[in-house]
Coordinates of C-alpha atoms and ligand atoms in Angstrom, one line a residue:
M1 CA 102.2 59.0 50.9
V2 CA 99.7 57.5 53.0
D3 CA 100.9 58.3 56.6
F4 CA 99.2 56.6 59.5
S5 CA 101.2 57.4 62.0
L6 CA 99.1 60.0 64.7
T7 CA 100.4 62.9 65.6
E8 CA 100.8 62.9 69.5
T9 CA 97.7 65.3 69.4
D10 CA 95.6 62.5 67.6
Q11 CA 97.0 59.8 70.6
K12 CA 96.0 62.7 73.7
L13 CA 92.5 62.6 72.4
V14 CA 92.0 59.0 71.7
D15 CA 93.5 58.5 75.0
L16 CA 91.1 60.8 76.7
V17 CA 88.5 59.6 74.7
R18 CA 89.2 56.0 76.3
E19 CA 89.7 56.8 79.0
E20 CA 86.0 58.5 79.8
N21 CA 85.0 54.9 77.7
D22 CA 86.7 53.4 80.9
L23 CA 84.8 55.3 83.2
G24 CA 81.9 55.2 82.0
R25 CA 82.1 51.2 81.9
P26 CA 80.5 50.5 84.6
Y27 CA 77.7 52.5 84.0
A28 CA 76.7 50.7 81.1
R29 CA 74.7 48.2 82.3
E30 CA 72.6 50.3 84.4
L31 CA 72.2 53.0 81.6
D32 CA 70.9 50.6 78.6
R33 CA 68.1 49.4 81.4
T34 CA 66.5 52.4 82.6
V35 CA 67.9 55.5 80.3
E36 CA 64.9 55.2 77.6
I37 CA 62.4 54.9 80.4
E38 CA 64.2 57.6 82.6
P39 CA 66.5 59.9 80.1
S40 CA 66.5 62.4 82.8
R41 CA 69.3 60.6 84.2
L42 CA 71.4 61.5 80.8
R43 CA 70.9 64.9 81.1
G44 CA 74.0 67.6 81.6
I45 CA 77.0 65.6 83.1
H46 CA 78.3 62.8 84.4
P47 CA 79.1 62.7 87.7
S48 CA 82.0 60.4 86.6
I49 CA 83.4 62.6 84.6
A50 CA 83.0 65.4 86.1
G51 CA 85.6 68.8 85.8
R52 CA 87.4 65.9 82.9
E53 CA 87.4 68.2 79.3
N54 CA 85.1 67.5 76.2
P55 CA 87.6 65.5 74.2
Y56 CA 85.0 66.7 71.2
E57 CA 85.5 70.4 72.0
L58 CA 89.2 70.2 72.9
L59 CA 89.0 68.5 69.4
E60 CA 87.8 71.6 67.2
R61 CA 90.5 73.6 69.4
V62 CA 93.3 71.6 68.7
H63 CA 92.4 70.4 64.9
E64 CA 95.8 71.8 63.4
E65 CA 97.8 69.7 66.0
T66 CA 96.1 66.3 64.4
S67 CA 96.4 64.1 61.0
G68 CA 93.0 66.5 60.3
L69 CA 89.9 66.9 62.1
V70 CA 88.0 64.7 60.4
I71 CA 90.5 61.7 60.6
A72 CA 91.3 62.5 64.5
E73 CA 87.5 62.3 64.9
A74 CA 87.0 59.1 63.1
L75 CA 89.8 58.0 65.4
M76 CA 87.9 59.1 68.2
F77 CA 84.9 57.3 67.5
M78 CA 86.6 54.3 66.9
A79 CA 88.4 54.6 70.0
S80 CA 85.4 54.1 72.4
A81 CA 82.8 51.8 72.1
N82 CA 80.6 54.7 73.0
D83 CA 79.6 52.5 76.5
V84 CA 77.5 54.7 77.8
E85 CA 77.6 58.8 76.8
L86 CA 78.8 60.3 79.8
R87 CA 78.0 63.5 78.5
D88 CA 74.1 64.9 77.4
V89 CA 74.2 64.1 73.6
G90 CA 78.2 63.2 73.9
G91 CA 79.6 67.5 72.7
H92 CA 79.1 66.4 68.9
E93 CA 77.4 68.5 66.8
A94 CA 73.6 67.6 66.6
F95 CA 73.0 66.4 63.0
G96 CA 69.8 69.4 61.7
S97 CA 72.7 72.4 63.2
M98 CA 74.9 71.0 61.1
V99 CA 72.9 71.8 58.2
L100 CA 72.3 75.3 59.9
R101 CA 75.8 76.1 59.9
N102 CA 76.2 74.9 56.1
F103 CA 73.3 76.2 53.9
G104 CA 71.9 78.9 56.6
S105 CA 72.7 82.8 55.6
S106 CA 74.4 85.0 58.5
A107 CA 71.0 86.4 60.4
Q108 CA 69.7 82.1 60.4
K109 CA 72.8 81.5 62.5
Q110 CA 71.9 84.4 64.5
E111 CA 68.7 83.3 65.2
Y112 CA 68.9 80.1 65.4
G113 CA 72.1 78.8 65.6
H114 CA 72.3 78.6 69.0
L115 CA 69.9 75.6 69.1
N116 CA 70.4 72.3 68.8
L117 CA 68.6 71.1 65.9
A118 CA 67.6 67.5 65.0
I119 CA 67.1 66.5 61.5
G120 CA 62.7 65.1 60.5
I121 CA 63.3 63.7 57.2
T122 CA 62.0 59.9 57.4
E123 CA 58.3 59.5 57.0
P124 CA 56.0 57.1 57.8
D125 CA 55.9 55.6 54.5
A126 CA 58.9 57.3 53.3
G127 CA 62.6 56.1 54.9
S128 CA 64.7 54.8 52.1
D129 CA 63.2 56.3 49.3
P130 CA 63.1 60.3 51.2
A131 CA 61.5 62.0 47.6
A132 CA 58.3 59.3 49.2
M133 CA 57.5 62.1 51.3
R134 CA 54.6 63.7 51.7
S135 CA 55.0 66.4 54.6
M136 CA 53.9 69.7 52.4
A137 CA 54.4 73.2 53.2
K138 CA 52.5 75.8 51.3
Y139 CA 53.4 79.6 51.4
D140 CA 50.9 82.3 52.9
P141 CA 51.8 85.1 51.0
E142 CA 49.7 87.3 53.7
T143 CA 51.4 86.6 57.0
D144 CA 55.2 85.7 55.0
E145 CA 55.0 82.3 56.3
Y146 CA 55.0 79.1 55.5
V147 CA 52.0 76.8 57.3
L148 CA 53.5 72.8 57.7
N149 CA 51.7 69.6 57.9
G150 CA 52.5 66.4 58.1
E151 CA 54.6 63.5 60.3
K152 CA 58.0 62.9 60.7
I153 CA 59.2 59.8 62.4
F154 CA 62.4 58.0 63.8
I155 CA 64.2 61.5 64.8
S156 CA 67.3 61.0 67.0
F157 CA 67.2 63.4 70.1
F158 CA 64.3 65.4 69.0
N159 CA 63.0 64.7 72.7
K160 CA 65.6 66.5 74.2
F161 CA 66.6 69.2 71.2
D162 CA 64.9 72.5 70.9
G163 CA 63.6 72.0 67.3
A164 CA 64.6 69.9 64.3
V165 CA 65.6 70.8 61.1
T166 CA 62.8 69.4 58.8
L167 CA 62.5 68.4 55.3
A168 CA 59.2 69.6 53.2
R169 CA 57.6 70.0 49.6
V170 CA 57.0 73.3 48.8
A171 CA 53.5 73.9 47.2
G172 CA 53.9 74.8 43.8
E173 CA 51.8 77.7 42.8
D174 CA 49.0 77.1 39.9
G175 CA 49.8 72.9 39.9
A176 CA 53.3 73.8 39.4
R177 CA 54.8 70.5 40.7
P178 CA 56.3 70.7 44.1
E179 CA 59.8 70.5 45.1
F180 CA 61.7 70.3 48.3
G181 CA 62.3 72.7 51.2
T182 CA 64.1 72.7 54.4
F183 CA 63.2 74.7 57.1
V184 CA 63.9 75.4 61.0
L185 CA 60.9 73.9 63.4
V186 CA 61.0 75.4 66.4
K187 CA 59.9 73.7 70.3
G188 CA 56.8 75.3 71.4
T189 CA 55.6 76.8 67.8
P190 CA 51.4 76.2 68.0
G191 CA 51.1 72.9 65.8
L192 CA 54.1 70.8 66.4
M193 CA 53.4 67.8 68.5
E194 CA 55.6 65.3 69.6
S195 CA 55.6 62.3 70.0
P196 CA 56.3 59.4 72.4
Q197 CA 60.2 58.2 73.1
M198 CA 60.9 55.0 71.3
R199 CA 61.8 52.0 72.8
K200 CA 64.1 49.3 71.0
L201 CA 66.7 46.1 70.3
G202 CA 69.9 48.8 70.9
V203 CA 71.8 52.1 71.2
R204 CA 69.3 53.1 73.8
K205 CA 71.3 55.7 74.9
H206 CA 69.9 57.4 71.3
E207 CA 66.9 58.8 72.4
L208 CA 64.4 58.7 69.6
S209 CA 61.6 60.1 69.3
G210 CA 59.2 62.5 66.6
F211 CA 56.4 65.1 65.9
V212 CA 53.6 65.7 63.9
M213 CA 52.9 68.8 62.2
Q214 CA 49.6 70.4 62.1
D215 CA 49.4 74.0 61.0
V216 CA 52.2 74.7 61.9
R217 CA 53.1 78.3 61.1
I218 CA 56.3 79.5 60.5
P219 CA 57.8 83.1 59.2
A220 CA 59.7 82.6 55.6
S221 CA 62.9 83.4 56.6
A222 CA 63.6 79.9 58.5
R223 CA 62.9 78.6 55.0
L224 CA 66.9 77.4 54.3
D225 CA 69.0 77.4 50.9
A226 CA 68.7 73.9 50.9
D227 CA 67.4 71.9 48.8
F228 CA 66.9 68.2 48.8
G229 CA 70.3 67.6 47.7
K230 CA 72.2 70.0 49.7
T231 CA 70.2 68.8 52.7
L232 CA 71.0 65.0 52.2
S233 CA 74.3 65.7 51.1
N234 CA 74.9 66.3 54.7
F235 CA 74.8 62.5 55.7
N236 CA 78.2 62.1 53.7
H237 CA 80.2 62.7 56.6
N238 CA 78.7 61.0 59.0
R239 CA 78.5 57.6 57.1
P240 CA 81.6 56.5 58.0
I241 CA 81.2 57.8 61.6
V242 CA 78.1 56.0 62.0
A243 CA 80.7 52.7 60.5
A244 CA 83.4 54.1 63.2
V245 CA 81.1 53.6 65.9
A246 CA 80.0 50.0 65.2
L247 CA 83.6 49.3 64.8
A248 CA 84.6 50.8 68.3
S249 CA 82.1 48.2 70.2
C250 CA 82.8 45.1 67.7
R251 CA 86.4 45.9 68.7
S252 CA 85.7 46.1 73.0
L253 CA 83.9 42.7 71.9
L254 CA 86.6 41.1 69.7
D255 CA 89.1 42.2 72.4
F256 CA 86.7 40.5 75.1
T257 CA 86.8 37.4 73.4
R258 CA 90.4 36.8 73.0
T259 CA 91.0 37.6 76.8
Q260 CA 88.3 34.6 77.5
L261 CA 89.8 32.3 75.2
E262 CA 93.3 33.3 76.9
E263 CA 91.0 32.7 80.2
A264 CA 90.0 29.1 79.1
G265 CA 93.9 28.3 77.7
I266 CA 93.5 29.2 74.2
E267 CA 96.0 31.9 72.9
I268 CA 96.2 33.5 69.7
D269 CA 99.0 32.8 67.5
Y270 CA 99.4 35.7 65.0
V271 CA 102.3 33.2 63.8
A272 CA 101.1 30.4 63.3
N273 CA 100.7 29.4 59.8
L274 CA 96.5 27.4 58.8
A275 CA 97.6 24.0 59.4
G276 CA 99.1 25.5 62.8
R277 CA 95.6 26.7 64.6
S278 CA 93.0 26.0 65.4
A279 CA 89.2 26.6 63.9
I280 CA 88.7 28.7 66.9
V281 CA 91.7 30.7 66.6
D282 CA 91.0 30.7 62.8
R283 CA 88.1 32.2 63.0
F284 CA 88.6 34.5 65.6
L285 CA 91.7 35.7 63.1
R286 CA 89.3 36.2 60.1
L287 CA 86.7 38.2 62.3
E288 CA 90.0 40.6 63.3
A289 CA 90.7 40.3 59.8
S290 CA 88.2 41.6 58.5
W291 CA 87.5 44.4 61.2
E292 CA 91.2 45.5 60.0
A293 CA 89.6 45.4 56.7
A294 CA 86.6 47.7 57.5
W295 CA 88.8 49.7 59.7
G296 CA 90.7 50.6 56.8
T297 CA 87.9 52.3 54.7
V298 CA 87.0 54.5 56.9
M299 CA 90.4 56.2 57.4
R300 CA 90.3 55.8 53.7
A301 CA 87.2 57.9 53.3
K302 CA 87.9 60.3 56.4
W303 CA 91.4 61.0 54.2
L304 CA 90.1 61.6 51.1
E305 CA 87.3 64.2 53.1
H306 CA 90.1 65.8 54.7
K307 CA 92.0 66.5 50.8
Q308 CA 89.1 67.0 49.2
G309 CA 86.2 68.2 51.5
M310 CA 82.6 66.4 52.5
Y311 CA 80.6 67.3 48.8
S312 CA 83.8 65.8 46.8
N313 CA 82.4 62.8 44.1
G314 CA 85.5 60.6 45.8
Y315 CA 84.7 61.1 48.9
R316 CA 81.6 60.5 48.4
T317 CA 81.6 57.0 47.3
E318 CA 84.2 56.1 49.9
A319 CA 82.4 57.1 52.3
S320 CA 79.1 54.7 51.2
I321 CA 81.8 52.4 50.8
A322 CA 82.5 52.5 54.7
K323 CA 79.1 52.3 56.0
A324 CA 78.3 49.6 54.0
L325 CA 81.3 47.5 54.9
G326 CA 81.9 48.9 58.4
A327 CA 78.0 48.4 59.1
K328 CA 77.8 44.8 57.4
V329 CA 81.1 43.7 59.1
A330 CA 80.6 45.0 62.8
R331 CA 77.1 42.1 62.2
E332 CA 79.4 39.3 60.8
I333 CA 81.9 40.4 63.3
T334 CA 79.5 40.5 66.9
Q335 CA 77.6 37.4 65.7
G336 CA 80.6 35.6 65.5
C337 CA 82.3 36.5 68.7
L338 CA 79.1 35.9 70.6
E339 CA 79.1 32.0 68.6
I340 CA 82.5 31.9 69.9
L341 CA 82.0 32.9 73.4
G342 CA 78.9 30.2 73.6
P343 CA 75.7 30.9 75.6
E344 CA 76.9 33.1 78.8
S345 CA 77.3 35.9 75.8
L346 CA 73.9 36.3 76.1
S347 CA 74.7 36.5 79.8
E348 CA 73.8 40.5 80.8
A349 CA 77.1 40.0 84.3
Y350 CA 79.4 40.9 80.8
L351 CA 78.6 43.7 77.8
A352 CA 78.2 40.9 75.1
E353 CA 74.8 41.2 74.6
K354 CA 74.9 45.1 74.5
W355 CA 77.7 45.2 71.7
F356 CA 75.6 42.8 69.7
R357 CA 72.5 44.7 70.1
D358 CA 74.1 47.9 69.4
V359 CA 75.6 47.8 66.6
R360 CA 72.4 46.4 64.3
I361 CA 71.5 50.2 63.7
A362 CA 74.1 50.5 61.8
D363 CA 72.8 48.8 58.9
I364 CA 69.8 50.6 59.2
Y365 CA 69.7 54.8 59.4
E366 CA 71.6 56.6 57.4
G367 CA 71.0 55.0 54.8
A368 CA 70.5 51.1 54.7
G369 CA 73.1 48.6 53.6
E370 CA 71.0 48.2 50.8
I371 CA 70.3 51.8 50.0
Q372 CA 74.9 52.3 50.3
R373 CA 75.5 49.5 47.7
I374 CA 72.8 50.6 45.2
L375 CA 74.9 54.3 45.5
I376 CA 78.1 53.1 45.1
A377 CA 76.9 51.0 42.1
R378 CA 75.2 53.4 40.6
E379 CA 78.6 55.6 41.2
I380 CA 81.2 52.7 39.6
F381 CA 78.6 51.6 36.7
G382 CA 77.5 54.6 35.9
F383 CA 74.0 53.2 36.6
K384 CA 71.7 56.5 37.2
R385 CA 67.6 55.8 37.9
E386 CA 68.0 52.3 36.1
L387 CA 69.1 50.7 39.5
S388 CA 66.3 51.9 42.4
Ligands
LIG1 C1 68.1 55.3 66.1 C2 67.8 55.6 64.1 C3 67.8 57.0 64.8 C4 67.1 57.5 63.0 N1 67.7 58.9 63.2 C5 66.6 59.8 62.5 C6 66.9 60.5 62.3 O1 67.7 61.7 63.2 N2 66.1 61.6 60.9 C7 65.2 60.7 60.3 O2 64.8 61.7 59.5 N3 66.0 60.0 60.4 C8 66.0 59.0 61.3 N4 66.2 57.5 61.8 C9 64.9 56.8 60.5 C10 66.6 56.2 59.7 O3 67.1 57.0 58.6 C11 65.8 55.0 59.0 O4 64.6 54.2 59.4 C12 65.8 54.0 57.4 O5 66.6 55.2 56.2 C13 65.1 53.2 56.7 O6 63.8 54.0 56.8 P1 63.0 53.2 56.4 O7 62.9 52.8 58.5 O8 61.4 53.4 56.3 O9 62.9 51.5 56.6 P2 62.8 51.0 54.7 O10 63.1 52.0 53.8 O11 61.0 50.6 54.7 O12 63.0 50.1 54.4 C14 62.9 48.7 54.9 C15 64.3 47.7 54.2 O13 63.8 47.5 52.9 C16 65.4 47.9 52.5 N5 64.8 48.7 51.4 C17 64.0 49.7 50.9 N6 64.3 50.3 50.0 C18 65.7 49.6 49.2 C19 65.9 49.3 47.8 N7 65.6 49.9 46.4 N8 66.3 48.5 47.3 C20 67.1 46.7 48.4 N9 66.4 47.0 49.6 C21 65.5 48.0 49.3 C22 65.8 48.5 53.6 O14 67.6 48.7 53.1 C23 65.9 47.9 54.8 O15 66.5 46.9 54.8 C24 66.4 56.7 62.8 C25 66.3 55.3 62.4 C26 66.7 54.8 63.7 C27 66.2 53.3 64.2

């Protein structure tokens, strides 16, 4: 039987995240304006939460008292509008570090495990179709090194991390078809050049840069035992989380909209039937209903991940469904709320316009909405490569 009740520890973790979000909210506007210009403003821990325990570190320690580590984690992400990251990178595991943890040997973990590693996949001509990647790695038997050349763009937090886990084609011997290899790149290696930070529409706390590899020599031991499929499979875990983060901003915007309506004398009546409610209340209720539906897909995906693991086929498709629906609904909810609120919602006096900007990314990164729908259709209808 599916049990929707939270354990005491689930609730405690959710409350901690909410409290932290409330503490950060007064700084959200200022940081949204400045953080991409002065990233140093977000280094370390914001004074407003000094001395507070990191809820995600607490989760690691107490996860046995929760409904399940991945379930509690999703609940936590959905509890905070993430208005501002008060901790440097939020204390969550970096994506490249997760690949290292999952596929690195014990020697590799020993060597690189202490580093924060970004994930470097996207290239100027390879985004939704990572198989189009052009970065190359060539093995040099004389030095037992790989020599990497290529460019990666839109790499989350590369500017502040210690390096990246990156994918490149490995030149085959005697003209053999190149296969993909996954490598650990550490900053400071000659030939590895960071590109400037990118300024963007939303999620400004989410710093973005890239790197160029020009004859970067790394030891052969920096190659992980992870091919293309294994490395990309790590997105399975994150996809519902992307939806969860967007839904959290939507929840804040829905609550804000409800308060504004109430101040204007419009009560949201959850009991009145269709004939008994105004168009604006009906619109609001429909937005809330789609939020609930998307929440359900995130929780179902995480429940499956908890039961079957993140590499199971059943979970993988549900993860795509949660991301596709959550990101789509987030765009509709934020658009709908702004329409209900009217022109004032665009004012910087409120965070409404920021939430609207922040959720847009959910339908782009970690597999755009169109790509998720292709993955879902392939799985449900049994299409294979025909649908691309
Ligand atoms: C804030 C942010 C953080 C990111 N972090 C990282 C990171 O850490 N590491 C990393 O490697 N990358 C990262 N990315 C890159 C991101 O994953 C890519 O932007 C994404 O994969 C889309 O690729 P693209 O930009 O090349 O767009 P394209 O692939 O060119 O897509 C453009 C549009 O075409 C659509 N489209 C593409 N192919 C199809 C198709 N077959 N059928 C129908 N529609 C299609 C897409 O859905 C999209 O709407 C990040 C991007 C952003 C904005």
